[in-house]
PDB file of C-alpha atoms in Angstrom:
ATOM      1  CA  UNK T  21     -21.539  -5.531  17.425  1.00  0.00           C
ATOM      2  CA  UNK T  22     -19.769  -2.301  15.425  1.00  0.00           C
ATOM      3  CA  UNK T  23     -20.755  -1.859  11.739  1.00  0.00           C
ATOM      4  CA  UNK T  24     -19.126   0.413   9.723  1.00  0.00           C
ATOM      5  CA  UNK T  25     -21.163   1.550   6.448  1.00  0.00           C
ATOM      6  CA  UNK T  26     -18.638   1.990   3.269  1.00  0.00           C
ATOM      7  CA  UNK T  27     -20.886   2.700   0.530  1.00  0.00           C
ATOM      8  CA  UNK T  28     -23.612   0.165   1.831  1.00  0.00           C
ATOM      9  CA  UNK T  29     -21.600  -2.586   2.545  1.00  0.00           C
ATOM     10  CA  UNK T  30     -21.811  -3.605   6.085  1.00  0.00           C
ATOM     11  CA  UNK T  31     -18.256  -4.338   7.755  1.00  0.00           C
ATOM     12  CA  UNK T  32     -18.505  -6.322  11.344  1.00  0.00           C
ATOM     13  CA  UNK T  33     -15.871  -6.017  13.687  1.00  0.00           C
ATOM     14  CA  UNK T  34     -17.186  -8.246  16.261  1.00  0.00           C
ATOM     15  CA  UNK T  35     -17.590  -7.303  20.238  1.00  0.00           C
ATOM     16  CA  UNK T  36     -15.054  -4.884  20.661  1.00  0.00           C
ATOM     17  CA  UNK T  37     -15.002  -1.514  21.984  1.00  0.00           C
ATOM     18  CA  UNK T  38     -13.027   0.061  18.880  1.00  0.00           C
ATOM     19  CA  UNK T  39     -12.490  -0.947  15.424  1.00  0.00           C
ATOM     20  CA  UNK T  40      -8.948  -0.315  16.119  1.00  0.00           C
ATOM     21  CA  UNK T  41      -9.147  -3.390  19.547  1.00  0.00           C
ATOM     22  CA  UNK T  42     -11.234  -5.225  16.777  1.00  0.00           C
ATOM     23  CA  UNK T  43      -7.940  -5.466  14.493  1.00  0.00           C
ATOM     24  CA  UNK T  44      -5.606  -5.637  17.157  1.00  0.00           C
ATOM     25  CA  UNK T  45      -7.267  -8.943  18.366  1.00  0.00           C
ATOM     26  CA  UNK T  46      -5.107 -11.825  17.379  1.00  0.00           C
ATOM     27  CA  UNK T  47      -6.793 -14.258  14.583  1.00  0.00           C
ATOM     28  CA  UNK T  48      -8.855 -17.056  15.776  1.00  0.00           C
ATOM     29  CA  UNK T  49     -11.378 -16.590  13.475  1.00  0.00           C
ATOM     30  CA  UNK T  50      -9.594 -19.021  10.639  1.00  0.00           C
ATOM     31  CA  UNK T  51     -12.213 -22.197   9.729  1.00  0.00           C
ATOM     32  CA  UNK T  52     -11.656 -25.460   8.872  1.00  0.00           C
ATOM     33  CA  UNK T  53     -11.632 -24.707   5.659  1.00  0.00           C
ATOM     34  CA  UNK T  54      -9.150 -21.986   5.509  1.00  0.00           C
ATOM     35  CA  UNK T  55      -6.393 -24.067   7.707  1.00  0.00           C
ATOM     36  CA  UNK T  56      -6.935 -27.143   5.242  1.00  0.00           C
ATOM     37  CA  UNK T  57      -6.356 -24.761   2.082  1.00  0.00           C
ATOM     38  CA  UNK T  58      -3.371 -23.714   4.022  1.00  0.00           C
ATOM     39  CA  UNK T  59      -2.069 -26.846   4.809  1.00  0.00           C
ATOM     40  CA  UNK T  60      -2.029 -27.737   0.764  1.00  0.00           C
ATOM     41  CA  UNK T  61      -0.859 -24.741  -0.262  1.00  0.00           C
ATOM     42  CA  UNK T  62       2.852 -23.851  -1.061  1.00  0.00           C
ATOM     43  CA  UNK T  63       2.851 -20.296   1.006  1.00  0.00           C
ATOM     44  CA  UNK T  64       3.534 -19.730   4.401  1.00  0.00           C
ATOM     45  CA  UNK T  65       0.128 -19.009   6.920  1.00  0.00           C
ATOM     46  CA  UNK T  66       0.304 -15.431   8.520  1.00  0.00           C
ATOM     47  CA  UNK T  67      -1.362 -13.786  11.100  1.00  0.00           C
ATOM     48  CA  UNK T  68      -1.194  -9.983  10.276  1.00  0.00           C
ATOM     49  CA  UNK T  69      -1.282  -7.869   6.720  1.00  0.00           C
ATOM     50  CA  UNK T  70       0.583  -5.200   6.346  1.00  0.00           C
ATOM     51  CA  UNK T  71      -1.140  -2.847   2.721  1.00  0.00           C
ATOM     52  CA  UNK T  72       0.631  -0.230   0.876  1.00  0.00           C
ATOM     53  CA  UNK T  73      -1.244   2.381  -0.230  1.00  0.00           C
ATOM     54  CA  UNK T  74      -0.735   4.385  -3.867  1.00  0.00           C
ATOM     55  CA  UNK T  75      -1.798   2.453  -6.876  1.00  0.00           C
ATOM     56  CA  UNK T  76      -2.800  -0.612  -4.223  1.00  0.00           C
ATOM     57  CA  UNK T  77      -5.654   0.575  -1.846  1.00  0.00           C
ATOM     58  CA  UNK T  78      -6.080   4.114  -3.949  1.00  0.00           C
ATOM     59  CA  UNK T  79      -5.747   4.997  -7.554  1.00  0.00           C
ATOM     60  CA  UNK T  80      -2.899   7.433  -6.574  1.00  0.00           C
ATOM     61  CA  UNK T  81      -0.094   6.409  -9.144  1.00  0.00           C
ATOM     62  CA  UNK T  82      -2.357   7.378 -12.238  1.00  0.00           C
ATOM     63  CA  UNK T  83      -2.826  10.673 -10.139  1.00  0.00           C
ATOM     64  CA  UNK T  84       1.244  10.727  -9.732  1.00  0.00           C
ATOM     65  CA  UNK T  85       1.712  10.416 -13.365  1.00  0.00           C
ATOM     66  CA  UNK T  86      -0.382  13.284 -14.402  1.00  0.00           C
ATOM     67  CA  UNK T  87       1.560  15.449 -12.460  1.00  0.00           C
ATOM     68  CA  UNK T  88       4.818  14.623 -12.849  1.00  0.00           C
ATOM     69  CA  UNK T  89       4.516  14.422 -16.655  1.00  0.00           C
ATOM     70  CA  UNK T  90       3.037  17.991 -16.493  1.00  0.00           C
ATOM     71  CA  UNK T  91       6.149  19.112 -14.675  1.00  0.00           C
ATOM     72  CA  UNK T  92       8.608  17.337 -16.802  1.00  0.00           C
ATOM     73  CA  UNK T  93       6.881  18.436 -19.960  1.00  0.00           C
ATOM     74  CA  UNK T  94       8.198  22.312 -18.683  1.00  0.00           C
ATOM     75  CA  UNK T  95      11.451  21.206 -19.280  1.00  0.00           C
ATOM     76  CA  UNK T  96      11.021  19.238 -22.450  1.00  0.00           C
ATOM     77  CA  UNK T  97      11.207  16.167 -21.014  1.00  0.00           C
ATOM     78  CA  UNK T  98       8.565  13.021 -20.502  1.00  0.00           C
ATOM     79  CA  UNK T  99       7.862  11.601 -17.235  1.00  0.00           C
ATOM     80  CA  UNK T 100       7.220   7.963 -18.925  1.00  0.00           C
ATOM     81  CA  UNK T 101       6.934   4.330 -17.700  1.00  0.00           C
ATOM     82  CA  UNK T 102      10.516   2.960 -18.032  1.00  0.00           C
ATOM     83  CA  UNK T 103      11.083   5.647 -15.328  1.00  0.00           C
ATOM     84  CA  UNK T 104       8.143   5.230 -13.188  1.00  0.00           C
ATOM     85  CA  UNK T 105       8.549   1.736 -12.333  1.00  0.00           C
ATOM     86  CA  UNK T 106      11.956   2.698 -11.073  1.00  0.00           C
ATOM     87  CA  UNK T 107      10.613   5.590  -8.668  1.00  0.00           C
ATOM     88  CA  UNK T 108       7.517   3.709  -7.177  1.00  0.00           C
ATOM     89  CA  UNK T 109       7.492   3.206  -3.862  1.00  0.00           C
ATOM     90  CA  UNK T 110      10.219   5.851  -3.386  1.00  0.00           C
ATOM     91  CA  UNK T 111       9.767   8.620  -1.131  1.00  0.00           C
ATOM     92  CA  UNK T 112       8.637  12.304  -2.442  1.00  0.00           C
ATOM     93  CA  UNK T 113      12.189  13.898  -2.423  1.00  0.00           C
ATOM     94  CA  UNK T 114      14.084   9.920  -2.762  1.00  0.00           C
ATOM     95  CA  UNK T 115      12.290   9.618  -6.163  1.00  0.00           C
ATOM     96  CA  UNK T 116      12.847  12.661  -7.391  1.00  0.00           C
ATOM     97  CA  UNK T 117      16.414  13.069  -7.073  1.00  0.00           C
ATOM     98  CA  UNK T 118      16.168  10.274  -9.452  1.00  0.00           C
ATOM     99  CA  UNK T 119      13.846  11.729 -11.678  1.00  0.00           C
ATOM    100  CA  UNK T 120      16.205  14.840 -11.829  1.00  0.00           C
ATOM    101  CA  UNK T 121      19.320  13.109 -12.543  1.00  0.00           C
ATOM    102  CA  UNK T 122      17.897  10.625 -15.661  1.00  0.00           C
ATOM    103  CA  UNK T 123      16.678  13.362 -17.269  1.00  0.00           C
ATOM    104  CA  UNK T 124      18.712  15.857 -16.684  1.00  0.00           C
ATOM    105  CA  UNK T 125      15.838  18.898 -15.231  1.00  0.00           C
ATOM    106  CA  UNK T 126      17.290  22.138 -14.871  1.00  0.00           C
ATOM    107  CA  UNK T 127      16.344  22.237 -11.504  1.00  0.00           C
ATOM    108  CA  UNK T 128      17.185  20.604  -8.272  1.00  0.00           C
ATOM    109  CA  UNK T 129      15.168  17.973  -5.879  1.00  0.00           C
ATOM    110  CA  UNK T 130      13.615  19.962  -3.889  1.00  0.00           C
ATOM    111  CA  UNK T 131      12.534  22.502  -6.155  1.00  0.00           C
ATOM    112  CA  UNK T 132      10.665  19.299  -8.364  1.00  0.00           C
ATOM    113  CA  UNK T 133       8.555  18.137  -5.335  1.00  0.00           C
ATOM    114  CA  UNK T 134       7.443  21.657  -4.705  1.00  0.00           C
ATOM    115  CA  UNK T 135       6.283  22.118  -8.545  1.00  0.00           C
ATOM    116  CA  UNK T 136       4.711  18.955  -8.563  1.00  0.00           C
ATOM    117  CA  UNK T 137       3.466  19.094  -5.353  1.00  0.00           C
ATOM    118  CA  UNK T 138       1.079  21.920  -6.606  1.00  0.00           C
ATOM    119  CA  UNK T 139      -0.418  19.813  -9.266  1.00  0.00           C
ATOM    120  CA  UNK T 140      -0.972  17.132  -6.946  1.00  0.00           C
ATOM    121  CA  UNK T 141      -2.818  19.653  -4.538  1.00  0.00           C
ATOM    122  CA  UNK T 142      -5.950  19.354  -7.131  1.00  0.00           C
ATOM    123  CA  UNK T 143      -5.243  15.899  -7.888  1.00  0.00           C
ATOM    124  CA  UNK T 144      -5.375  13.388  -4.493  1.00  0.00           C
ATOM    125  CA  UNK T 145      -8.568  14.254  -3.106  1.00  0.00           C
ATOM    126  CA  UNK T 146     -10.112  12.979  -6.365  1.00  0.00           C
ATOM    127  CA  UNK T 147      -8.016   9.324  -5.365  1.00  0.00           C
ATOM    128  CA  UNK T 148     -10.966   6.383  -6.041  1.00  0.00           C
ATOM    129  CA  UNK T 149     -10.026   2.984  -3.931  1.00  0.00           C
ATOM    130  CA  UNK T 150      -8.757   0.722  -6.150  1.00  0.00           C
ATOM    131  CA  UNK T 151     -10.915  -2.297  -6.961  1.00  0.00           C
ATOM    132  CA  UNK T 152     -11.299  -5.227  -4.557  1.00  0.00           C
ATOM    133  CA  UNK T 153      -9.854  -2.983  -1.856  1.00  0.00           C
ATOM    134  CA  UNK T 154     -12.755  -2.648   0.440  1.00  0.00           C
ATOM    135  CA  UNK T 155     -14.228  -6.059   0.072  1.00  0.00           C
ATOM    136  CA  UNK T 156     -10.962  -7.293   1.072  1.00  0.00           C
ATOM    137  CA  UNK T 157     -10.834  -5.101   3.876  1.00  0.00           C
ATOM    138  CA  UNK T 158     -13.821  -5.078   5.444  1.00  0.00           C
ATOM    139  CA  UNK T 159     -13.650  -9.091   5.045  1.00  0.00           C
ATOM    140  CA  UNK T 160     -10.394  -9.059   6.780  1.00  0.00           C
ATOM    141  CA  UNK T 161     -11.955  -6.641  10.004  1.00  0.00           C
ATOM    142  CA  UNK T 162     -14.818  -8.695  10.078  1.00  0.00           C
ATOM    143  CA  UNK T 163     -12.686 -11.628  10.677  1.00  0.00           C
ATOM    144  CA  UNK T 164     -10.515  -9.788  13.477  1.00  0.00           C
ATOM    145  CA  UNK T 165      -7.391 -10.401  11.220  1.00  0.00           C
ATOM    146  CA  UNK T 166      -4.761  -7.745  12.323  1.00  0.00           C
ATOM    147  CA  UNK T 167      -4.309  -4.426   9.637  1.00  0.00           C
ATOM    148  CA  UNK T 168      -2.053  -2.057   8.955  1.00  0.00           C
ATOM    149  CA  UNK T 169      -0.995   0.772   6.284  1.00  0.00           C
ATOM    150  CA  UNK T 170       2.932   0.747   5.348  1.00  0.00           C
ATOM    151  CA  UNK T 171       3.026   4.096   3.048  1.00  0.00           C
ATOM    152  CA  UNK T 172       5.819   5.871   1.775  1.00  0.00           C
ATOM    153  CA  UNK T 173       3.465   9.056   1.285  1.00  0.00           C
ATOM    154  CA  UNK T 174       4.412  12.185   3.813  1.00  0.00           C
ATOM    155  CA  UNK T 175       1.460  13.175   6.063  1.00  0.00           C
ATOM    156  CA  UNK T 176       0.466  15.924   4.352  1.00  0.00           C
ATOM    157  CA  UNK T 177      -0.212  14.362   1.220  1.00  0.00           C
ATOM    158  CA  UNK T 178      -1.824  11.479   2.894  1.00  0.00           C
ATOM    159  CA  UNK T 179      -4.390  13.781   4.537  1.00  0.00           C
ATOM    160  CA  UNK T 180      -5.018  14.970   0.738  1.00  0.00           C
ATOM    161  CA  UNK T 181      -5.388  11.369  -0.930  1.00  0.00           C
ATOM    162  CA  UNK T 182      -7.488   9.507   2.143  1.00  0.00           C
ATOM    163  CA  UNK T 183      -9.403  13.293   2.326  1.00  0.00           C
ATOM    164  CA  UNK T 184     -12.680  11.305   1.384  1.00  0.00           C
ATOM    165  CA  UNK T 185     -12.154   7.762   2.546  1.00  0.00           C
ATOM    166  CA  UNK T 186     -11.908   8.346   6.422  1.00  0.00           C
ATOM    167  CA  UNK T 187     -13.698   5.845   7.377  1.00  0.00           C
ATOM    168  CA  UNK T 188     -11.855   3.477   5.427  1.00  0.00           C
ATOM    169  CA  UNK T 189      -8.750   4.071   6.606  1.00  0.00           C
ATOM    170  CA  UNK T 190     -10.036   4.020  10.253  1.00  0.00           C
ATOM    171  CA  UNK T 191     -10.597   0.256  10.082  1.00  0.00           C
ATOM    172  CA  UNK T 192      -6.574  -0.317  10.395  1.00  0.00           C
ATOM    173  CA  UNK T 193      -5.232  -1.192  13.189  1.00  0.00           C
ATOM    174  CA  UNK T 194      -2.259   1.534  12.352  1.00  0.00           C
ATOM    175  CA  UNK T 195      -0.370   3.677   9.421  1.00  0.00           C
ATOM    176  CA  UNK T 196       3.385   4.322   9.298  1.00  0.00           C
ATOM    177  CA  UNK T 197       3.587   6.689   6.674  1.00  0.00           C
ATOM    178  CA  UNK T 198       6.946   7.880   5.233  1.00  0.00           C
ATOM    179  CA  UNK T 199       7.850  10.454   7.696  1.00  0.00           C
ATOM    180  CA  UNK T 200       7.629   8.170  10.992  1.00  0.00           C
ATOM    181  CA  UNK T 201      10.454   8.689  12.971  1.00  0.00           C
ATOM    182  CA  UNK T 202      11.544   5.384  12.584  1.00  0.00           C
ATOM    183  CA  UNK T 203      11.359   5.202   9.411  1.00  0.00           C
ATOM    184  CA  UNK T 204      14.966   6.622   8.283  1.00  0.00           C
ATOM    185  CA  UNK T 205      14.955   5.036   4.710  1.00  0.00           C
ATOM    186  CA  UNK T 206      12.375   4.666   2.249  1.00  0.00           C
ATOM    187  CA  UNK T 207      11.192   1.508   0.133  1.00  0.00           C
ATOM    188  CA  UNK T 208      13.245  -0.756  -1.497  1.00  0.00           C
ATOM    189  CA  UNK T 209      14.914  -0.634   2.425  1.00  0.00           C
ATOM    190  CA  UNK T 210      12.728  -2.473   4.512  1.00  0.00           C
ATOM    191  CA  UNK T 211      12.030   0.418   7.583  1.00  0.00           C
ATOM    192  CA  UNK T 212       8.740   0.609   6.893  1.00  0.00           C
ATOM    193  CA  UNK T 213       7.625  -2.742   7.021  1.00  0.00           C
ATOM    194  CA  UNK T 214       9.680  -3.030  10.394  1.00  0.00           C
ATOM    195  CA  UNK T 215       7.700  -0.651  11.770  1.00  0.00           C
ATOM    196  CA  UNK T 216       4.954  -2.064  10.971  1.00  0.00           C
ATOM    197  CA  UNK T 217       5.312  -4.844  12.229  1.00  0.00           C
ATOM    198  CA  UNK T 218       6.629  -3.652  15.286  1.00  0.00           C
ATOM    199  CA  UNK T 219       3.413  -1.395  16.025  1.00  0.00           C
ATOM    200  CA  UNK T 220       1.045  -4.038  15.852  1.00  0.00           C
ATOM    201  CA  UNK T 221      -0.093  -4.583  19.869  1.00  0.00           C
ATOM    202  CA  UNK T 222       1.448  -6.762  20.664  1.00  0.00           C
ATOM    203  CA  UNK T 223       4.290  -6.383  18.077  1.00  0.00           C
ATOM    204  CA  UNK T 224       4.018  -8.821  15.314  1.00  0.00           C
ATOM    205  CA  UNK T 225       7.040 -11.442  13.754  1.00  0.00           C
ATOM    206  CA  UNK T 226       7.943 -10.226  10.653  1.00  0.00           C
ATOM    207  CA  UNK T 227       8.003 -13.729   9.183  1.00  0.00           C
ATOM    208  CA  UNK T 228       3.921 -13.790  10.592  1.00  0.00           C
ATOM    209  CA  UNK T 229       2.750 -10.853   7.677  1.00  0.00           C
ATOM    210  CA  UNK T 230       1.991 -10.926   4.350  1.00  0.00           C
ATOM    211  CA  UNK T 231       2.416  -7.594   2.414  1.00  0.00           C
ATOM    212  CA  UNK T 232       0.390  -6.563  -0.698  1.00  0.00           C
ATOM    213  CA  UNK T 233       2.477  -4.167  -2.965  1.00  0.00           C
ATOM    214  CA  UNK T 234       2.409  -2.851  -6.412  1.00  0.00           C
ATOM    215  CA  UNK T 235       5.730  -1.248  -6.641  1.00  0.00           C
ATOM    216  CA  UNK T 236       9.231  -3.610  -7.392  1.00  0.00           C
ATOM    217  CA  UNK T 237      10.205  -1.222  -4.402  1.00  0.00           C
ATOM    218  CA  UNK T 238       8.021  -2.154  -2.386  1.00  0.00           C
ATOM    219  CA  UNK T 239       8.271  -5.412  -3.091  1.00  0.00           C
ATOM    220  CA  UNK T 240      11.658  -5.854  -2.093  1.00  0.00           C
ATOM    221  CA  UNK T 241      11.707  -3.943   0.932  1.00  0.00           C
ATOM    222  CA  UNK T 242       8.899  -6.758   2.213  1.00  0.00           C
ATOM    223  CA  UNK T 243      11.380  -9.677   1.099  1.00  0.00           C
ATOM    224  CA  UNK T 244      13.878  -7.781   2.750  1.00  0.00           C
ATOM    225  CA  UNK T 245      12.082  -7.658   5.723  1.00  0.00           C
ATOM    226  CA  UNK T 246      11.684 -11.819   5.825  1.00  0.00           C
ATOM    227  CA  UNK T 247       7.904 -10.857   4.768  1.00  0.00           C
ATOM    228  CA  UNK T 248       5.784 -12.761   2.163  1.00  0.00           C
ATOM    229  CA  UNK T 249       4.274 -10.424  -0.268  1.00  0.00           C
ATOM    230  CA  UNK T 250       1.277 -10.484  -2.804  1.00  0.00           C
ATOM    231  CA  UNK T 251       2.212  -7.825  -5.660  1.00  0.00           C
ATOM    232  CA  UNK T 252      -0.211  -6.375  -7.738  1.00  0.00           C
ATOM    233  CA  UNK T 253       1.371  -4.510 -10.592  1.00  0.00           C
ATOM    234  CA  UNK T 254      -0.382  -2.056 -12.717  1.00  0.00           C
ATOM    235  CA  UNK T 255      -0.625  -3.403 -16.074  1.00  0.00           C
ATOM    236  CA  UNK T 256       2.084  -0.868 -17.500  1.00  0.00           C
ATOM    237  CA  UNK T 257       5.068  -1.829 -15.516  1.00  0.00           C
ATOM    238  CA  UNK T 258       7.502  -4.356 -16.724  1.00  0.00           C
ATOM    239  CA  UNK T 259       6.606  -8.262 -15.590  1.00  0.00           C
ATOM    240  CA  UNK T 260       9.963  -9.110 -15.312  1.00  0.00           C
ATOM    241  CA  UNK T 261       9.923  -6.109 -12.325  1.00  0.00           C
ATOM    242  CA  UNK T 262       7.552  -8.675 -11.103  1.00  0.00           C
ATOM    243  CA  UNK T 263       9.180 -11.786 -11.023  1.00  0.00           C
ATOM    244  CA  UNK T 264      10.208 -12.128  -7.336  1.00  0.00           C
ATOM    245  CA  UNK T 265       7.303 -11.669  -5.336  1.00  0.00           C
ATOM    246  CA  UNK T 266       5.735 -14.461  -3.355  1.00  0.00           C
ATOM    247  CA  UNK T 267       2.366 -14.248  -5.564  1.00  0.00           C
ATOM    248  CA  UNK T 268       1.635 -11.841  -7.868  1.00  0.00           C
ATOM    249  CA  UNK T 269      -2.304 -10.841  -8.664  1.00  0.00           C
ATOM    250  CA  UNK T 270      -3.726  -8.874 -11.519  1.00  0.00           C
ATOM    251  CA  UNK T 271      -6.226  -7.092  -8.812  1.00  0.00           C
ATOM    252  CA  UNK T 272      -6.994  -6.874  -5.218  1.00  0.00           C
ATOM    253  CA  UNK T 273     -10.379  -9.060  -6.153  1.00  0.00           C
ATOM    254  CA  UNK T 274      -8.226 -11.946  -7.192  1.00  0.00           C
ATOM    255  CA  UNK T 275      -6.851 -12.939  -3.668  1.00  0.00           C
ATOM    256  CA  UNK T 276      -8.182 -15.795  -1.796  1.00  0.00           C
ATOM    257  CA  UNK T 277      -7.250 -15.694   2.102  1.00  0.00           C
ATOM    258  CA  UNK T 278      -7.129 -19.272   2.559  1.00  0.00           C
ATOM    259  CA  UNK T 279      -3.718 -20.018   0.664  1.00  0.00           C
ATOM    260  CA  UNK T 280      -2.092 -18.236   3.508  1.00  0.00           C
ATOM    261  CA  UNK T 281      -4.187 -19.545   6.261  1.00  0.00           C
ATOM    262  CA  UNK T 282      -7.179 -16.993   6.567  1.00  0.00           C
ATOM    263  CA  UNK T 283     -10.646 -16.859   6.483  1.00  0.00           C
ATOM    264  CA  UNK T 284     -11.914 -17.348   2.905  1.00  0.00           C
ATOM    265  CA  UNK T 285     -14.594 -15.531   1.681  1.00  0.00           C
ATOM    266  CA  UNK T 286     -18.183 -16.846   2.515  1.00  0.00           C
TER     267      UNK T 286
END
């Protein structure tokens, strides 16, 4: 059997050579009980999970706030909530030609990234997981339930925010981050889930994933996609930003497997 250790808690991925084969493996591991639950309940049963990453499985998005407000406040201006809920999701450069144009910086795109890109140099590799996310993991691995990471982050900044969860992140199957090659437009367009989807060995129906999200962008880029998705918004953003996801969750540690047809929890 592999074991993983993640800060004590023991993760089995069952007789496999890799924990990558171990999430590749389709899912047979669903009990009774899960396929009854399923049966009763008004979602669809998947077979693969597809996770964003800032402010879902890491507490990036507090992190991206800091530093964009510091930016902003250079120029007089407030990086505030109203805005963020527009941006998340977005690409680096996608978001802040927004950011530029609503309130009016003095400066262009490309030059905001950079600026803020130096703030967030300090920042990510402080990035916690987010509660929930490694019980729900590890839980899912154990149970040979196909993984993956759908991020919008560039790879250089998600080397900085994963910096001290390696081993974490090694227990998916896969990561498309934001500059894939086939990924030619960011969240709310659906490209990334796609992918996704399509990397899974062998290649997974989009209609068989569920997504987990916190961004409205996000969100509809997995409806978009013909995907089910389980949003969990930060407390801050507007609920009616939050209105069409398939369920929506206060945390990670609220989500029970079972209502779309996966192992429950022992």
């Amino acid at each position: 059997l592999i074991a993983v250790e993640l800060g004590g808690s023991r993760c089995r991925a069952g007789v496999f050579t890799s924990l990558r084969a171990a999430a590749a493996r389709p899912l047979s591991a669903c009990n009774m009980a899960a396929a009854a639950a399923a049966r009763c309940s008004p979602y669809r049963p998947v077979t693969h999970l597809i996770f964003d990453m800032d402010g879902l499985l890491l507490d990036t998005e507090r992190l991206y706030t800091i530093a964009f407000d510091e930016v902003c406040s250079r120029y007089k201006k407030r990086f505030q909530w109203e805005l963020k809920g527009i941006i998340m999701g977005m690409r680096a450069l996608d978001g802040a030609a927004v950011i530029c144009e609503k309130l009016e910086l003095p400066i262009t795109p490309e030059e905001l990234v950079a600026e803020v890109a130096v703030v967030q140099t300090n920042l990510f590799p402080t990035a916690e997981l987010m509660p929930g996310a490694k019980k729900l993991v590890c839980h899912f691995v154990k149970h040979c339930v196909p993984i993956a990471v759908g991020t919008s982050s560039l790879t250089k900044m998600f080397e900085l925010k994963t910096s001290r969860h390696k081993e974490f992140f090694a227990l998916f199957h896969h990561i498309v981050r934001g500059d894939h090659p086939e990924v030619k437009e960011s969240k709310p367009h659906p490209d990334t889930f796609f992918v996704s989807a399509k990397e899974f060995d062998p290649p997974a129906c989009p209609a068989d994933c569920l997504v987990f999200e916190d961004s409205p962008n996000g969100v509809t880029a997995a409806l978009t996609a013909g995907m089910q998705v389980v949003h969990v918004p930060d407390p801050q953003l507007d609920p009616e930003l939050a209105k069409s996801a398939t369920l929506v969750l206060k945390s990670l540690e609220d989500f029970k497997p079972e209502l779309f047809g996966l192992p429950a929890f022992d």
